[in-house]
Coordinates of C-alpha atoms in Angstrom, one line a residue:
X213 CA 191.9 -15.9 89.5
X214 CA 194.4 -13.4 89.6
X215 CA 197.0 -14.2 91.6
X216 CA 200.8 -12.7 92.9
X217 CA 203.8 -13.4 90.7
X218 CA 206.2 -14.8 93.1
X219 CA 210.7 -15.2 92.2
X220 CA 212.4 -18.2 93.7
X221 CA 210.7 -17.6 97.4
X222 CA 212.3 -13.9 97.8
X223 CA 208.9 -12.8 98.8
X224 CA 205.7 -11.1 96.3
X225 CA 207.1 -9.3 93.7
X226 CA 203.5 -8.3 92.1
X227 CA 199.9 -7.4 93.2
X228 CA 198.3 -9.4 96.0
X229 CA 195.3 -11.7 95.2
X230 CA 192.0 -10.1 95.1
X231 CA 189.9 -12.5 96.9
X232 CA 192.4 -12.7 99.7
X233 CA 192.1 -8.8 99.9
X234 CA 188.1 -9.0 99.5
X235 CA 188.3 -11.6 102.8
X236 CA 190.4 -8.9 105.0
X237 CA 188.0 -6.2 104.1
X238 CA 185.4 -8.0 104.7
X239 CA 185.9 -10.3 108.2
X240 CA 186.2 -13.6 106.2
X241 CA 189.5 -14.2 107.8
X242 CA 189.6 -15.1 111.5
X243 CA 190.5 -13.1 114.4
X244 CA 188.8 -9.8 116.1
X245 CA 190.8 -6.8 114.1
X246 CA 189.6 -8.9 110.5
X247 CA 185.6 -8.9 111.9
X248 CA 186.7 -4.6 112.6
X249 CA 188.0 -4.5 109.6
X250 CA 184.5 -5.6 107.8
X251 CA 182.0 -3.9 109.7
X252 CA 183.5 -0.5 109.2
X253 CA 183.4 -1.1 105.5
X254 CA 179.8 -2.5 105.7
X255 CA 179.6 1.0 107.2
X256 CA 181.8 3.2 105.4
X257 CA 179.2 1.5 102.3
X258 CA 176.0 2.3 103.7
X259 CA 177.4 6.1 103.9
X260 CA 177.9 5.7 100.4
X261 CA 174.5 4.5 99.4
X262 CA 172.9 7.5 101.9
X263 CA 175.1 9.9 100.2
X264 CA 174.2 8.6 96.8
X265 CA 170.4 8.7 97.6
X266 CA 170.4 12.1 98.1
X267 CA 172.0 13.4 95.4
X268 CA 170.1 11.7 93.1
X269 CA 166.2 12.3 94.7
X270 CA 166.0 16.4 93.4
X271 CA 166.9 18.1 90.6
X272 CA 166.3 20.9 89.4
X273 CA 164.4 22.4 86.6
X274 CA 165.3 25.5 85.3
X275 CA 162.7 28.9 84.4
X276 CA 163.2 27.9 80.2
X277 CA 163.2 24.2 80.4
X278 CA 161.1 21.3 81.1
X279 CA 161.7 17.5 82.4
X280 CA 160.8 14.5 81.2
X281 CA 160.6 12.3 84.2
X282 CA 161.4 8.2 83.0
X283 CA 160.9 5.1 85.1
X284 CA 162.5 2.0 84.1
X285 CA 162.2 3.6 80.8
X286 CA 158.7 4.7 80.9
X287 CA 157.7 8.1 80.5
X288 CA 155.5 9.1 83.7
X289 CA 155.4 12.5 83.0
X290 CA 156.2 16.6 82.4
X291 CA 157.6 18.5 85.9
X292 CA 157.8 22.6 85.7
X293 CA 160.4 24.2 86.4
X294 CA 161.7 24.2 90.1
X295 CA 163.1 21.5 92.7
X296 CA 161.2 18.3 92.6
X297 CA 162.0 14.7 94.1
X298 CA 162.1 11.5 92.3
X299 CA 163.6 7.8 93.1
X300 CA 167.1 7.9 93.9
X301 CA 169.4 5.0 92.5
X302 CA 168.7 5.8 88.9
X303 CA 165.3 4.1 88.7
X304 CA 163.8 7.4 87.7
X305 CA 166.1 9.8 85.2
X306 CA 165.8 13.1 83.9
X307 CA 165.6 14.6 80.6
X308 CA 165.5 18.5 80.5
X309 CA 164.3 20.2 77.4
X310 CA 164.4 23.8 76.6
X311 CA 161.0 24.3 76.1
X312 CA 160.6 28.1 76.8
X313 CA 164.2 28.8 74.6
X314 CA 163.7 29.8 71.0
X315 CA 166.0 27.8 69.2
X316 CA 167.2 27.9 65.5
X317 CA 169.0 26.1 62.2
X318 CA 171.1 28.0 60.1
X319 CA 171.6 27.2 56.3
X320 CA 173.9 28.0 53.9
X321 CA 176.0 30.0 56.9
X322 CA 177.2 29.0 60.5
X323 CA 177.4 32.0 63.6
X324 CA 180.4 31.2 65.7
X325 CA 180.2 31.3 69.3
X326 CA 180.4 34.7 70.4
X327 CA 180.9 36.3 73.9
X328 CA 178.0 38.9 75.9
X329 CA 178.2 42.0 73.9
X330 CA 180.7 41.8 70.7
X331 CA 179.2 41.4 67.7
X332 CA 178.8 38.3 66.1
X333 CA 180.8 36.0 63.6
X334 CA 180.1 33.6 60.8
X335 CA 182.4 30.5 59.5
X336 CA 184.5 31.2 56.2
X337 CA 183.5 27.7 55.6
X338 CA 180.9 27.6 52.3
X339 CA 178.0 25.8 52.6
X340 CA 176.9 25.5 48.8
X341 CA 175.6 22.0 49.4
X342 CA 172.5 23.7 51.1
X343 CA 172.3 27.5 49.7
X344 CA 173.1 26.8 46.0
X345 CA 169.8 26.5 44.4
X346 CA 167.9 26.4 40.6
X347 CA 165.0 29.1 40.3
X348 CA 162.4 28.2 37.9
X349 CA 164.3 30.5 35.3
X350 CA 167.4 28.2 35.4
X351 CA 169.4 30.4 37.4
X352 CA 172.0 30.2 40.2
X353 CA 170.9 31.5 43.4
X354 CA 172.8 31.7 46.8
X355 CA 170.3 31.5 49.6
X356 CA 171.3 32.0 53.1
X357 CA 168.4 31.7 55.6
X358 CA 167.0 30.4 59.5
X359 CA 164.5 28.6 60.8
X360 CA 163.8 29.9 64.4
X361 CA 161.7 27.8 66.1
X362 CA 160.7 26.2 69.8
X363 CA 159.7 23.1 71.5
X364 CA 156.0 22.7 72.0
X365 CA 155.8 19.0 73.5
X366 CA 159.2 17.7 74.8
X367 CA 158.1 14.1 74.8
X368 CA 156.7 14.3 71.2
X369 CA 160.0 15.8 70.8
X370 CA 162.0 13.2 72.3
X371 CA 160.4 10.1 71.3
X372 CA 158.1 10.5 68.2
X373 CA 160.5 10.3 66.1
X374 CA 164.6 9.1 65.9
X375 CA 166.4 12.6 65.1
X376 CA 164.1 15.5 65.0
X377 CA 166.9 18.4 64.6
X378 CA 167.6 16.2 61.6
X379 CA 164.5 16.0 60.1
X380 CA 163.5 19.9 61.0
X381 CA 166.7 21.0 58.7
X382 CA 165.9 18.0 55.8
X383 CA 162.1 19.8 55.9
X384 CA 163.4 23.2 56.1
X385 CA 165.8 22.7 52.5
X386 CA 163.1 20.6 50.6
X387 CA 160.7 23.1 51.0
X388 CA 162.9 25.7 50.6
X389 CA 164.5 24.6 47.2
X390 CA 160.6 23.8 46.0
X391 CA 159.1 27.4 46.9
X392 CA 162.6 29.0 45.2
X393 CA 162.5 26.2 42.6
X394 CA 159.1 28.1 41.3
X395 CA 160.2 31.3 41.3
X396 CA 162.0 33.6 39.1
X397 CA 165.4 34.8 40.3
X398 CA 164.8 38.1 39.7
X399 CA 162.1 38.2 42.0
X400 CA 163.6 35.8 44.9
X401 CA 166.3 38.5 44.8
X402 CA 164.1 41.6 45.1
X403 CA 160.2 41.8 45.6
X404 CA 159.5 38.1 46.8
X405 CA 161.7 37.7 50.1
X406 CA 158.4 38.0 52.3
X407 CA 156.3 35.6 50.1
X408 CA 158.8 32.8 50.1
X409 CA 159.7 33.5 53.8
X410 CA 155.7 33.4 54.8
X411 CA 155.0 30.1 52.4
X412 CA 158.4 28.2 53.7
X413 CA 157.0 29.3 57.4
X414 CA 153.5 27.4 56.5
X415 CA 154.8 24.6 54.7
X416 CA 157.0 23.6 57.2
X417 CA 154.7 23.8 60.0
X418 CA 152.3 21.8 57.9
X419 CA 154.2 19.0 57.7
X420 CA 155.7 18.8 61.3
X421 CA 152.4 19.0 62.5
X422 CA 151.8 15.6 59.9
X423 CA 154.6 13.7 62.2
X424 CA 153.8 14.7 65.3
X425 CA 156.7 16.3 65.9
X426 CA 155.8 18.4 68.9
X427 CA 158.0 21.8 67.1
X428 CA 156.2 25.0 67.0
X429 CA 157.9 27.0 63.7
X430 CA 158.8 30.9 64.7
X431 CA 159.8 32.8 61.7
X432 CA 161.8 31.7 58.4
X433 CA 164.3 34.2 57.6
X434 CA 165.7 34.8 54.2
X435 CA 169.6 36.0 55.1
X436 CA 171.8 36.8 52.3
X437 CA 170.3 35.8 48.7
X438 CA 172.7 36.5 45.9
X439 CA 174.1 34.8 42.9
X440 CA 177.2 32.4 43.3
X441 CA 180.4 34.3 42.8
X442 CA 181.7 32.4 39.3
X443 CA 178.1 34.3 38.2
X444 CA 178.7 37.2 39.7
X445 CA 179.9 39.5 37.4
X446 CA 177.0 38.0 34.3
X447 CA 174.8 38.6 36.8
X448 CA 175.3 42.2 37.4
X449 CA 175.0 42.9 34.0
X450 CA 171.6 41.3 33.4
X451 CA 170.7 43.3 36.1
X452 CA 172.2 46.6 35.3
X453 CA 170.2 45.7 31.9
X454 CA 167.2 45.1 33.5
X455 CA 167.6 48.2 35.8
X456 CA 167.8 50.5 32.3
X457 CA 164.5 49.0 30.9
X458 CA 163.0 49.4 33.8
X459 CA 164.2 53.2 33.8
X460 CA 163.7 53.8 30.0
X461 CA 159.7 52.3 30.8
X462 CA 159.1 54.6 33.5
X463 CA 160.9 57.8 31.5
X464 CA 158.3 56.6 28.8
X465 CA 155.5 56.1 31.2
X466 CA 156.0 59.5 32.5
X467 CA 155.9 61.2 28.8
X468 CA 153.2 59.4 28.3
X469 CA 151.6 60.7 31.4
X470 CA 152.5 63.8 30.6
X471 CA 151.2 64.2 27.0
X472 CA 148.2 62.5 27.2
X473 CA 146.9 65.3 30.0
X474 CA 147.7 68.1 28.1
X475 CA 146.6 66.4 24.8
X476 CA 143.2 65.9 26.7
X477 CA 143.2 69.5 28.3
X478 CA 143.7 71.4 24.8
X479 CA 141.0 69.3 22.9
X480 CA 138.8 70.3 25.6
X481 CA 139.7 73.4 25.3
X482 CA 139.1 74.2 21.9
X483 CA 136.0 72.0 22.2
X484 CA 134.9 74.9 24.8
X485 CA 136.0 78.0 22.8
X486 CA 134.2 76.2 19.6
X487 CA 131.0 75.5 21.8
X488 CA 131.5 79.5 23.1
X489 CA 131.7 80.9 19.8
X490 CA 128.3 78.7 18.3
X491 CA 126.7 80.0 21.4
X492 CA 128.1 83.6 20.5
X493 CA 126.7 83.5 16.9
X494 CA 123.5 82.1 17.9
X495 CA 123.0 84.7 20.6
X496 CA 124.3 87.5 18.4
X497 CA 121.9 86.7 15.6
X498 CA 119.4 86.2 17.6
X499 CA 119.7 89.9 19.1
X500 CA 119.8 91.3 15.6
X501 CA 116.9 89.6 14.2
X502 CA 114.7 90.7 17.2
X503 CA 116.4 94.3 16.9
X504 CA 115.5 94.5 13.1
X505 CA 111.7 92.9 13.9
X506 CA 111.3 95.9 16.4
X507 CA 113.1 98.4 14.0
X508 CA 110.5 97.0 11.1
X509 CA 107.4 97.3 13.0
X510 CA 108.3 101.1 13.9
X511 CA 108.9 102.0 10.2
X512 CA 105.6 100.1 9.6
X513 CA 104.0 102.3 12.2
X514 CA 105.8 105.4 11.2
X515 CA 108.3 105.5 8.2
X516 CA 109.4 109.0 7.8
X517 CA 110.3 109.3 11.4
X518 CA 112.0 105.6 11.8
X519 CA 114.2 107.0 8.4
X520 CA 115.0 110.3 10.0
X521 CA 116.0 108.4 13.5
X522 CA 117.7 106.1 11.7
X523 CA 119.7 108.5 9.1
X524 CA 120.9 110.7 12.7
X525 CA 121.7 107.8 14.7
X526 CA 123.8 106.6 11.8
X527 CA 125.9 110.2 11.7
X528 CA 125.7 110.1 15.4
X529 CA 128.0 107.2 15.4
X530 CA 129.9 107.7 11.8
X531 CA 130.7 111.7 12.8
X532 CA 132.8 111.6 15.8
X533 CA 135.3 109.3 14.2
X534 CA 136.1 110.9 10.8
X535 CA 137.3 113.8 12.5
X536 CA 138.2 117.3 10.4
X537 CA 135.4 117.9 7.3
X538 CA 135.7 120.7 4.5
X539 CA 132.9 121.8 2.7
X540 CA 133.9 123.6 -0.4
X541 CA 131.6 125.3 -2.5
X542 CA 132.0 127.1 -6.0
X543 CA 132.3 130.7 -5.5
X544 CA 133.4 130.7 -2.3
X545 CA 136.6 131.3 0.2
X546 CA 139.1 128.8 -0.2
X547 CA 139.3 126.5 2.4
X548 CA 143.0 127.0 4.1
X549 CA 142.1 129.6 6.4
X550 CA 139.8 127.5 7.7
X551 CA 142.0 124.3 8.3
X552 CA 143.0 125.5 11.9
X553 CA 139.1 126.4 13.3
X554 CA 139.0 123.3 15.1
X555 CA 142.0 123.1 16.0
X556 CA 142.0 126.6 18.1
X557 CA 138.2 126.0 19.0
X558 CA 139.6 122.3 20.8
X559 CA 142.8 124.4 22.1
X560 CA 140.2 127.2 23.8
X561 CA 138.2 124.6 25.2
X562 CA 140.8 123.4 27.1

């Protein structure tokens, strides 16, 4: 009992006792203004409890969310969104989940809270307990990336299993560090960002579907993937190596593409004008044996007037390119004054 602290019978010098007070409020002393006194607070308590019940008989369930309705503890059910009643007094309680929200975990980075319209920001905190990772050519790589992902059953995801959030981000780095685990670092930096994003996706779906998780799996998105910074500068060597062989190769591969052609076209080419000239010869000799069958079986026929054809058509041809002829005989004029005959005879003519 807690009782006043009284000094020497100077009067109450601390709280008064609590059943006494209980008693006044309600009536249990005697007279009229004590039985008052306890009916208004009967009454002043049934307000209470009126009030009380009607707060808690609606809520309201917003366009992106979902409730869980519990009675006693037991799940009776999914409401959609709007008002809705339900027992007052606590019996039945509320869980909302964001059902229609897409939701996400970020690894190896955190996004700050930032306000409507201003571009966001990211922690200088380092998270190298979740983005450092070994490729499968024993390599350091940095891997930044998000799971984005939404709540397909809120009860699954409220009571299948103890921390889902939890296990979603202890899925998401296994099979992460796996996929990147088999993979050479050259490629997880450059050509295999969409293979490793697609597999983590399906991987990760796979096995929340195995538990019963009630989490539908978006996207996986690779952020930043680069080599840790005490690698940094080894690291853009290699590459800068790399980057010449692959430039040297190409340069070679284009030589070669160009050689080879033109190789190709000339031997086909002289192939052609080899082929042209056989079919020349052969056409050409053929002409001048049939020529020389038809000349012989003339001079068979005739062979004093195939010779004197012959013999003209021969000067016929030989003549007009020898040009000036003397013919000197003994006894005769000497041939200078007749040097210039032609020569006038051509001159006339024109």
């Amino acid at each position: 009992m807690i009782q006043s602290v009284k000094d020497d019978g100077r009067g109450p010098s601390g709280p008064p006792d609590l059943f006494e007070l209980i008693k006044k409020l309600t009536g249990g002393g005697r007279g009229p203004s004590r039985g008052k006194l306890g009916g208004g607070f009967i009454g002043v308590l049934l307000v209470i409890l009126l009030v009380w019940g009607a707060m808690t008989s609606f809520y309201t369930v917003q366009p992106e969310q979902r409730a869980v309705v519990k009675r006693f503890g037991s799940v009776k059910g999914i409401t959609d969104p709007g008002l809705h009643f339900k027992i007052p007094f606590g019996i039945d309680q509320i869980q909302l989940v964001a059902t229609e929200r897409v939701l996400k975990q970020e690894f190896g980075f955190r996004t700050r809270g930032t306000r409507q319209g201003e571009s966001s920001t990211y922690s200088a905190a380092e998270f190298e307990d979740e983005s450092l990772m070994l490729t499968g050519d024993l390599n350091m790589i940095d891997v930044e990336w998000v799971v984005q992902y939404r709540i397909e059953d809120p009860i699954k995801f409220l009571y299948q299993m103890r921390e889902p959030t939890r296990t979603l981000r202890d899925i998401s780095e296994s099979v992460m560090r796996r996929i990147v685990g088999n993979m050479l670092g050259s490629e997880v930096l450059t050509i295999g960002r969409v293979e490793i994003q697609q597999k983590a996706g399906d991987e990760i779906q796979e096995i929340l579907n195995q538990y019963d998780a009630g989490i539908r799996i978006s996207t996986v998105e690779m952020q930043d993937v680069v080599p840790p910074p005490a690698v940094q500068p080894a690291f853009n060597e290699v590459n800068e190596a790399r980057q010449e062989r692959e430039r040297m190769i190409n340069e070679a591969q284009k030589r070669v593409n160009q050689e080879i052609p033109n190789a190709e076209g000339a031997a086909l080419r002289t192939v052609a004008e080899a082929e042209g000239y056989a079919t020349e010869r052969v056409n050409r000799a053929d002409g001048e044996s049939t020529r020389f069958s038809a000349v012989l079986r003339e001079y068979q026929q005739a062979p004093t007037v195939t010779r004197s054809r012959l013999y003209l058509e021969t000067l016929n041809e030989i003549l007009p390119n020898i040009g000036q002829i003397l013919v000197v005989q003994d006894g005769q004029v000497g041939p200078l004054p007749l040097i210039d005959v032609n020569r006038k005879t051509i001159g006339g003519d024109k």
